[in-house]
PDB file of C-alpha atoms in Angstrom:
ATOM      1  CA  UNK A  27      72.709  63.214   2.168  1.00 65.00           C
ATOM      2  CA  UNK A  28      71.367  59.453   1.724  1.00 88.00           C
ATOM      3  CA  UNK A  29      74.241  56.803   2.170  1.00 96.00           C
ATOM      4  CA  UNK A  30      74.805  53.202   1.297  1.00 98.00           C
ATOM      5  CA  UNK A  31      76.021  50.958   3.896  1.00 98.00           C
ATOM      6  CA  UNK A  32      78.626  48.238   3.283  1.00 98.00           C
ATOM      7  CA  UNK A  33      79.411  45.322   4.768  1.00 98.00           C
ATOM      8  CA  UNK A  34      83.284  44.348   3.555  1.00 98.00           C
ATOM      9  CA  UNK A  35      84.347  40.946   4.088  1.00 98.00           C
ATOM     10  CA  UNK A  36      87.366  39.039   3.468  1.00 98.00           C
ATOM     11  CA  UNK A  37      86.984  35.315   2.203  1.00 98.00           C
ATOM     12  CA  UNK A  38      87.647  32.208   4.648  1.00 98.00           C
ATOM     13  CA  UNK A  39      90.891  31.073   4.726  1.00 97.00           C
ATOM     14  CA  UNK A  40      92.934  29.502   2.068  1.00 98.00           C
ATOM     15  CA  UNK A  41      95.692  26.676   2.253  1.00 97.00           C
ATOM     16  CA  UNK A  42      97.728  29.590   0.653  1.00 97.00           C
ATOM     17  CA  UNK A  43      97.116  31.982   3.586  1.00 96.00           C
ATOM     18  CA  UNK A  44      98.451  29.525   5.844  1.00 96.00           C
ATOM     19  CA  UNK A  45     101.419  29.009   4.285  1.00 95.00           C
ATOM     20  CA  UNK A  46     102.119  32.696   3.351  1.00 94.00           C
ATOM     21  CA  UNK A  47     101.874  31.859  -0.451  1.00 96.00           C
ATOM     22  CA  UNK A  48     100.726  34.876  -2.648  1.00 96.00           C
ATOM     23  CA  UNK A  49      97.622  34.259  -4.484  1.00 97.00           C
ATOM     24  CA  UNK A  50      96.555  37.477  -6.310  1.00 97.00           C
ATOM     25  CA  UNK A  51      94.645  36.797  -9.183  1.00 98.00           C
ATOM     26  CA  UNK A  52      95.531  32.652  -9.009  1.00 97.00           C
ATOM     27  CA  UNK A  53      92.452  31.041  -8.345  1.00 97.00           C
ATOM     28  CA  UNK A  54      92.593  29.044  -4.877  1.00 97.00           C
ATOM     29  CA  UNK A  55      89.710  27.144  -2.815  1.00 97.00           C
ATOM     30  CA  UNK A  56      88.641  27.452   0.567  1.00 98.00           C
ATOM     31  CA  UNK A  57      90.196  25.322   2.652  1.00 97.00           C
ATOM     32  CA  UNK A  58      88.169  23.248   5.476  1.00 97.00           C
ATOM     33  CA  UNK A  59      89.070  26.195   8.313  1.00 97.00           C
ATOM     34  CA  UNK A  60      87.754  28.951   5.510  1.00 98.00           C
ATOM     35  CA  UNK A  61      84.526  27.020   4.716  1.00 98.00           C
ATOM     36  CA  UNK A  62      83.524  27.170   8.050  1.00 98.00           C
ATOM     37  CA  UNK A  63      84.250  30.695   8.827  1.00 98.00           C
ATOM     38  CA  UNK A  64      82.236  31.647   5.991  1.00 98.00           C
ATOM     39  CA  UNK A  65      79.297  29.692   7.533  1.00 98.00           C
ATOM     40  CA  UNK A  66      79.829  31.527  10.268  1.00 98.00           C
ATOM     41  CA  UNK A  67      79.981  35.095   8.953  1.00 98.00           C
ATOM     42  CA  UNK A  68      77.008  34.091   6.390  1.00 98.00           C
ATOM     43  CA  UNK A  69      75.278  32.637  10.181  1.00 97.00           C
ATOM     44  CA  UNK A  70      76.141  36.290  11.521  1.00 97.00           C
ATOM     45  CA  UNK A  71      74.523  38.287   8.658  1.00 98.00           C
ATOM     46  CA  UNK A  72      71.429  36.347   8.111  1.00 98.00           C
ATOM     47  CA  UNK A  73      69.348  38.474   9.779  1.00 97.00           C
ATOM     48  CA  UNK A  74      70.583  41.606   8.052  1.00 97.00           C
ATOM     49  CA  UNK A  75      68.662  43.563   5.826  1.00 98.00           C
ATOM     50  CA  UNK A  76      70.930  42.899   2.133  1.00 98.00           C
ATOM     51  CA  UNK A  77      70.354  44.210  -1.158  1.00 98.00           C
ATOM     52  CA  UNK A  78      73.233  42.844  -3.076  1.00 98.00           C
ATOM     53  CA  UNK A  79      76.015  40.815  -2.695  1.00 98.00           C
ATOM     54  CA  UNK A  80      79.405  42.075  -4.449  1.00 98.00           C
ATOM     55  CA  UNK A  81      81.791  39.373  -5.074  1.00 98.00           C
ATOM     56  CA  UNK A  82      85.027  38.989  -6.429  1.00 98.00           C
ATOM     57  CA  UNK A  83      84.509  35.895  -8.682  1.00 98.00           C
ATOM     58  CA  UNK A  84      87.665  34.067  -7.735  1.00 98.00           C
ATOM     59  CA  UNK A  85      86.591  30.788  -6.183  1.00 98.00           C
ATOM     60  CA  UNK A  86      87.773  31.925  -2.160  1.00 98.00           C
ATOM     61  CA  UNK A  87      85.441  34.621  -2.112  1.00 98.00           C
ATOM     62  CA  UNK A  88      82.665  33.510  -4.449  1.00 98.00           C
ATOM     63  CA  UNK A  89      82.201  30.397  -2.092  1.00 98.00           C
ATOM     64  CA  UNK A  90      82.229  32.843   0.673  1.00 98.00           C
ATOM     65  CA  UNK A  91      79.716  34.810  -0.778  1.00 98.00           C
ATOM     66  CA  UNK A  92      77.613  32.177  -1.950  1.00 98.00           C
ATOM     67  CA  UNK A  93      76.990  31.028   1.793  1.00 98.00           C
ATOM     68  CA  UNK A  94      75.968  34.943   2.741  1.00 98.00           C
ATOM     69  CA  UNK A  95      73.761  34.869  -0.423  1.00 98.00           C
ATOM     70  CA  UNK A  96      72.206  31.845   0.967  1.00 98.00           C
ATOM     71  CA  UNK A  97      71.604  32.847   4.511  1.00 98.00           C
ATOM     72  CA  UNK A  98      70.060  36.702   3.459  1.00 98.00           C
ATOM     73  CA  UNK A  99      68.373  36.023   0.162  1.00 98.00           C
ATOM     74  CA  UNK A 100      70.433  38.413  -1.150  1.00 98.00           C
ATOM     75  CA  UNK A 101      71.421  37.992  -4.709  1.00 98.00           C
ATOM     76  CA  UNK A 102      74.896  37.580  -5.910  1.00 98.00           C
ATOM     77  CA  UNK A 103      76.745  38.994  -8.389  1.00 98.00           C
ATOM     78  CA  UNK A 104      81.170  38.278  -9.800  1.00 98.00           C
ATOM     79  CA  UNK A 105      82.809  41.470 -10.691  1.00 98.00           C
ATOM     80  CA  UNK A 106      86.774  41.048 -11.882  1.00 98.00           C
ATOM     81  CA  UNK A 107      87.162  44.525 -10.157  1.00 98.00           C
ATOM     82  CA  UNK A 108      87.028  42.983  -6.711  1.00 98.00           C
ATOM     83  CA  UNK A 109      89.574  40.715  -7.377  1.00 98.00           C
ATOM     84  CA  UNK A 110      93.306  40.911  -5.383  1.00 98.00           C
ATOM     85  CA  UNK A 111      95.936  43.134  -6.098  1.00 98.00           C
ATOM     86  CA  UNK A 112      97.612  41.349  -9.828  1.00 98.00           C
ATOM     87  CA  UNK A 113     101.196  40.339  -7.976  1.00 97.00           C
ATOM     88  CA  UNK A 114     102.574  39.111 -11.528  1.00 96.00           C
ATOM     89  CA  UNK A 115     105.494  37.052 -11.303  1.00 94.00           C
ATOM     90  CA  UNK A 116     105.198  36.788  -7.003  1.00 96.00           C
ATOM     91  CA  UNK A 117     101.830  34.851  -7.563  1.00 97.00           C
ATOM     92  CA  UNK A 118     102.570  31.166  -6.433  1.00 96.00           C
ATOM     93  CA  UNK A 119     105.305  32.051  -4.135  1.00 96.00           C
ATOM     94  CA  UNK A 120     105.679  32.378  -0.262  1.00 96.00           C
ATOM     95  CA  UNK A 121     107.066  35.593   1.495  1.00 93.00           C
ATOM     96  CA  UNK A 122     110.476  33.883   2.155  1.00 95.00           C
ATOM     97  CA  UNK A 123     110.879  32.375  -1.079  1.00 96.00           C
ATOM     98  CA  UNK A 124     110.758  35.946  -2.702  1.00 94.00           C
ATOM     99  CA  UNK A 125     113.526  37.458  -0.389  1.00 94.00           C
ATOM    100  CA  UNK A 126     115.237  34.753  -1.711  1.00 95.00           C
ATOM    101  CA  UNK A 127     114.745  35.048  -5.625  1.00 94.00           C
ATOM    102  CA  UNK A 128     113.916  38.894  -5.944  1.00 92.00           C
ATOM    103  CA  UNK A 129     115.379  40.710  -2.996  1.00 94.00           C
ATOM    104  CA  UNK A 130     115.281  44.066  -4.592  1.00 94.00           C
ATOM    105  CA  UNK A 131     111.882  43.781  -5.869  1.00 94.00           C
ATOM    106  CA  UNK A 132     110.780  42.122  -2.575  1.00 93.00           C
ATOM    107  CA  UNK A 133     112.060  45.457  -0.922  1.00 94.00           C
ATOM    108  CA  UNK A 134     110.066  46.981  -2.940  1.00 94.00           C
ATOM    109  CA  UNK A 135     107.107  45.710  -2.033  1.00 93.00           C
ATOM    110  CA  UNK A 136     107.502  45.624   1.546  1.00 93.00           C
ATOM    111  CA  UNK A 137     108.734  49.281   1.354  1.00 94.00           C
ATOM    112  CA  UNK A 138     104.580  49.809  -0.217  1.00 95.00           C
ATOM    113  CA  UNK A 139     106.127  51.766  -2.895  1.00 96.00           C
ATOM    114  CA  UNK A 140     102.910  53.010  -4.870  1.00 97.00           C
ATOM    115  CA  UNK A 141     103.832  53.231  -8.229  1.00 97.00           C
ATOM    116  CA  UNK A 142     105.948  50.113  -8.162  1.00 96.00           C
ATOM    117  CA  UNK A 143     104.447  46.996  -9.689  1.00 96.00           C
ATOM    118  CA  UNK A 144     105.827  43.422  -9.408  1.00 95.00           C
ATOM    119  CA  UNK A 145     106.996  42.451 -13.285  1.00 93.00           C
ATOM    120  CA  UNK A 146     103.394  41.576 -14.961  1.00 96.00           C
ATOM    121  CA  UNK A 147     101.578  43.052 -11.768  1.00 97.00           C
ATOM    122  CA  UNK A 148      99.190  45.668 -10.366  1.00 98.00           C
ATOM    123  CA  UNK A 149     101.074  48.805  -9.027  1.00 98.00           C
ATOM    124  CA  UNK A 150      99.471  49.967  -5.200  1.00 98.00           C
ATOM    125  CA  UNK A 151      98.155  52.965  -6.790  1.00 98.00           C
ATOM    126  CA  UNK A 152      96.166  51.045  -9.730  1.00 98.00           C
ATOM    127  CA  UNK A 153      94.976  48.919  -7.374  1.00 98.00           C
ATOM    128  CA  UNK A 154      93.356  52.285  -5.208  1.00 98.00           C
ATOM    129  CA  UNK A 155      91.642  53.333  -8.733  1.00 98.00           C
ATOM    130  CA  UNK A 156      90.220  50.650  -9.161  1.00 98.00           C
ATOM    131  CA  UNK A 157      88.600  49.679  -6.100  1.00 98.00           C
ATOM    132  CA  UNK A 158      87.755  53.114  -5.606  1.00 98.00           C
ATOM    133  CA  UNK A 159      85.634  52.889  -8.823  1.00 98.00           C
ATOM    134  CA  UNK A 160      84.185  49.966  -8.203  1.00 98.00           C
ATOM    135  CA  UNK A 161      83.038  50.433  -4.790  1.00 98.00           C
ATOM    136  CA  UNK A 162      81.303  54.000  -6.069  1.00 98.00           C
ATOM    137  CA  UNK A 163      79.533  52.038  -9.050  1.00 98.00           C
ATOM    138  CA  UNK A 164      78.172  49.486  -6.907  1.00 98.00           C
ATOM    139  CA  UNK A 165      77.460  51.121  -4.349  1.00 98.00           C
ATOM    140  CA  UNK A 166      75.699  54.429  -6.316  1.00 97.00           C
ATOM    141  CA  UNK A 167      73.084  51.686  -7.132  1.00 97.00           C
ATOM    142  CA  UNK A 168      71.826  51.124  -3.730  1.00 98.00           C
ATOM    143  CA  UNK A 169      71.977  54.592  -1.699  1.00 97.00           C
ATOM    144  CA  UNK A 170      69.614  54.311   1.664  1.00 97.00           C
ATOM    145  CA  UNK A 171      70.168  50.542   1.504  1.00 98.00           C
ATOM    146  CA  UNK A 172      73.057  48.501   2.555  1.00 98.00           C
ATOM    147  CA  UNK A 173      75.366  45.871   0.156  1.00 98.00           C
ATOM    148  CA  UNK A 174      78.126  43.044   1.388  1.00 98.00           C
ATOM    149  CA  UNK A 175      81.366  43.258  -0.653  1.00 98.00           C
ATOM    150  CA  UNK A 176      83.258  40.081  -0.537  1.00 98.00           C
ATOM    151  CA  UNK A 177      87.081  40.324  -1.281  1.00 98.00           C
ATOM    152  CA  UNK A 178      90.410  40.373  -0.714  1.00 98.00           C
ATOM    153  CA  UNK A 179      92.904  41.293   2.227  1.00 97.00           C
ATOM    154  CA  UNK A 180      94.559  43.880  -0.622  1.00 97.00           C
ATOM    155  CA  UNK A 181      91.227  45.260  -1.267  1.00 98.00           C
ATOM    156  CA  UNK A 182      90.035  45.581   2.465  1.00 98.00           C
ATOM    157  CA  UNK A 183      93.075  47.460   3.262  1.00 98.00           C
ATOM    158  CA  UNK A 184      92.564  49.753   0.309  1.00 98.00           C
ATOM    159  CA  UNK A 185      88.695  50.217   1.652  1.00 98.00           C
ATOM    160  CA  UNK A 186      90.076  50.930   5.151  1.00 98.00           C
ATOM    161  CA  UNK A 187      92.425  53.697   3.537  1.00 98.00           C
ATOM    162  CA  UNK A 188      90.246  55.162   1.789  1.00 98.00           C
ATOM    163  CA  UNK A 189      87.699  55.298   4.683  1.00 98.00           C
ATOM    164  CA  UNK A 190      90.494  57.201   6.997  1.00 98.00           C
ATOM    165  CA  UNK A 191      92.563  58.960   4.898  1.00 97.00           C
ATOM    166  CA  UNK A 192      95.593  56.758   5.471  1.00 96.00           C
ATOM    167  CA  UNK A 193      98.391  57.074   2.616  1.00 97.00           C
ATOM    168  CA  UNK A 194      98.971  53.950   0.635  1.00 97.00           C
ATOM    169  CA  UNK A 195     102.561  53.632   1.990  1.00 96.00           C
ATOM    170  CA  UNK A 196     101.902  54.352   5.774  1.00 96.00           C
ATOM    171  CA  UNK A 197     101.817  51.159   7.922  1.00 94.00           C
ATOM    172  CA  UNK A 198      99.274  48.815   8.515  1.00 94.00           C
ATOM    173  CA  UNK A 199      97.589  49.574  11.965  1.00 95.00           C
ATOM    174  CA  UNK A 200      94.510  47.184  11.174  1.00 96.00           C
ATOM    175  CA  UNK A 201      93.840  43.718  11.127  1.00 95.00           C
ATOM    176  CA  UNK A 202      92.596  42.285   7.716  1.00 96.00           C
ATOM    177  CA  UNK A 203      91.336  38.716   8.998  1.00 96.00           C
ATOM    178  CA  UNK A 204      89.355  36.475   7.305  1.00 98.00           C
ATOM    179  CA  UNK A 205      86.051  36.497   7.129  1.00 98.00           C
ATOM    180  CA  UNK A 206      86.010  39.351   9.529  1.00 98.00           C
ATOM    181  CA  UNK A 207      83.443  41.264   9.479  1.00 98.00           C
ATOM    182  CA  UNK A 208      83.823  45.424   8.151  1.00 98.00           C
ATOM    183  CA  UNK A 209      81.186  48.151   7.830  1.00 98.00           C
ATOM    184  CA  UNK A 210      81.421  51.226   6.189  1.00 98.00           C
ATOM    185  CA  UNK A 211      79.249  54.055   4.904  1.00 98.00           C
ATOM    186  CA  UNK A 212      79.464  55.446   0.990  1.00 98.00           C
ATOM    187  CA  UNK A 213      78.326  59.162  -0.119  1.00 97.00           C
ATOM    188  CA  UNK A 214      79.197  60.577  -3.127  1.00 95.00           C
ATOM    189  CA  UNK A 215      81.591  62.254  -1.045  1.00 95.00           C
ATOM    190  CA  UNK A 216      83.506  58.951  -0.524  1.00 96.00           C
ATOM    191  CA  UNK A 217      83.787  56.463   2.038  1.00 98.00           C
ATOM    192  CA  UNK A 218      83.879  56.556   6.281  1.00 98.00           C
ATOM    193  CA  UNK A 219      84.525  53.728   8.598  1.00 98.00           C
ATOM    194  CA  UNK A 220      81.246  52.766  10.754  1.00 98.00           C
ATOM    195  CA  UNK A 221      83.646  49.464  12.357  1.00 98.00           C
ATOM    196  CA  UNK A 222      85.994  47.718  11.431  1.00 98.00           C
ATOM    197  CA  UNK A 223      87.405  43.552  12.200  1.00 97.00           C
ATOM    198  CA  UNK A 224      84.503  41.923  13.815  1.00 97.00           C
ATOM    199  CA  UNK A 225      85.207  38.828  14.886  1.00 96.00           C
ATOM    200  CA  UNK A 226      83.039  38.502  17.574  1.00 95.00           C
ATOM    201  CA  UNK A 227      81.262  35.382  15.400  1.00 96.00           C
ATOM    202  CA  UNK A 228      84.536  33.272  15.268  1.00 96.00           C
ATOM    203  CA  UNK A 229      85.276  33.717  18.864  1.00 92.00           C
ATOM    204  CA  UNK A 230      81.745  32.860  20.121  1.00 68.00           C
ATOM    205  CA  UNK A 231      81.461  29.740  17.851  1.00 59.00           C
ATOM    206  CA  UNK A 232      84.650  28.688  18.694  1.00 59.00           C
ATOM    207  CA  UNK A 233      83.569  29.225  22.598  1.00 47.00           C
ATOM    208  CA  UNK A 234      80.403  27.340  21.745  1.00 46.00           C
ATOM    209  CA  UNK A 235      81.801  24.320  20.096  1.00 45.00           C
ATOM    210  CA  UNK A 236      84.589  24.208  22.592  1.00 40.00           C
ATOM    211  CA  UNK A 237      82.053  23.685  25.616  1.00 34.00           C
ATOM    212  CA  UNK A 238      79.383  21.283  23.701  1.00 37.00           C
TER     213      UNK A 238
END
């Protein structure tokens, strides 16, 4: 059975990220750290063959796709359905900030309860659907070739699930950097894990620009 490979990437970094501040479906730019490590990735994948690029079209990952898009030809394409997890009401604030206002609900949330949304949010388990969909539709489109999905740490943690097996609630064993690099391989069948949080392009242009 043919497969499509995928390349899963997280966007650069955001101001947000650094300060632990929830973004979901809020629309935040790169920040000067997260434009370069998308130069970088996009400077790692050049040479890769690429049909299509898969973006979620919220500005952090579109700009991080749009610099993979330019280094591989590959053309680009905004889909809603690879946006974050919807955290409602917790969009806009910082970890600490909601043990302080919503202790319960922040419980909740660190408990991974899978049918428990945050008010106006995206349960775990609607997130699963559709990401699940979304990465079969695309991906049905290109078998024997290879795509780049650009997204969200929510989203690459649902891919790496769904790759192993692992239950929504059981705990995070995997690093969801940014602009780490992921590959995976689709069948009809569903999705395995190829490898998983390269960063092996940050670290040697780090090294690089540390010795110049």
């Amino acid at each position: 059975m043919q497969a499509t490979r995928i390349i899963a990437i997280r966007h650069g970094e955001t101001a947000w990220n650094v300060d632990t501040r929830l973004q979901g479906h809020l629309d935040i730019a790169l920040n000067a750290k997260g434009l370069w490590q998308a130069a970088q990735a996009a400077r790692a994948l050049a040479e890769e063959p690429v049909a299509a690029i898969y973006t979620s079209d919220l500005l952090r990952a579109w700009h991080t796709a749009s610099a993979i898009a330019q280094s591989t030809g590959a053309p680009q394409v905004a889909s809603r359905d690879l946006r974050e997890r919807c955290f409602g009401s917790f969009e806009g604030k910082t970890y600490a900030e909601l043990e302080a206002q919503w202790p319960l609900e922040a419980m909740r949330w660190r408990r991974r309860e899978p049918d428990w949304a945050p008010p106006g949010g995206e349960s775990l388990l609607a997130l699963r659907e559709r990401i699940a969909a979304t990465v079969t539709a695309f991906a049905a489109q290109h078998v024997g070739g290879q795509i780049v999905l650009v997204a969200h740490g929510g989203v690459m943690d649902v891919l790496y699930r769904l790759a192993t097996g692992q239950e929504l609630q059981a705990p995070r064993t995997w690093q969801l950097g940014n602009a780490t690099i992921n590959r995976l391989l689709w069948t009809p069948e569903g999705l395995t894990l190829v490898g998983w949080g390269d960063v092996r392009h940050l670290e040697e242009a780090t090294l690089d620009e540390g010795s110049a």
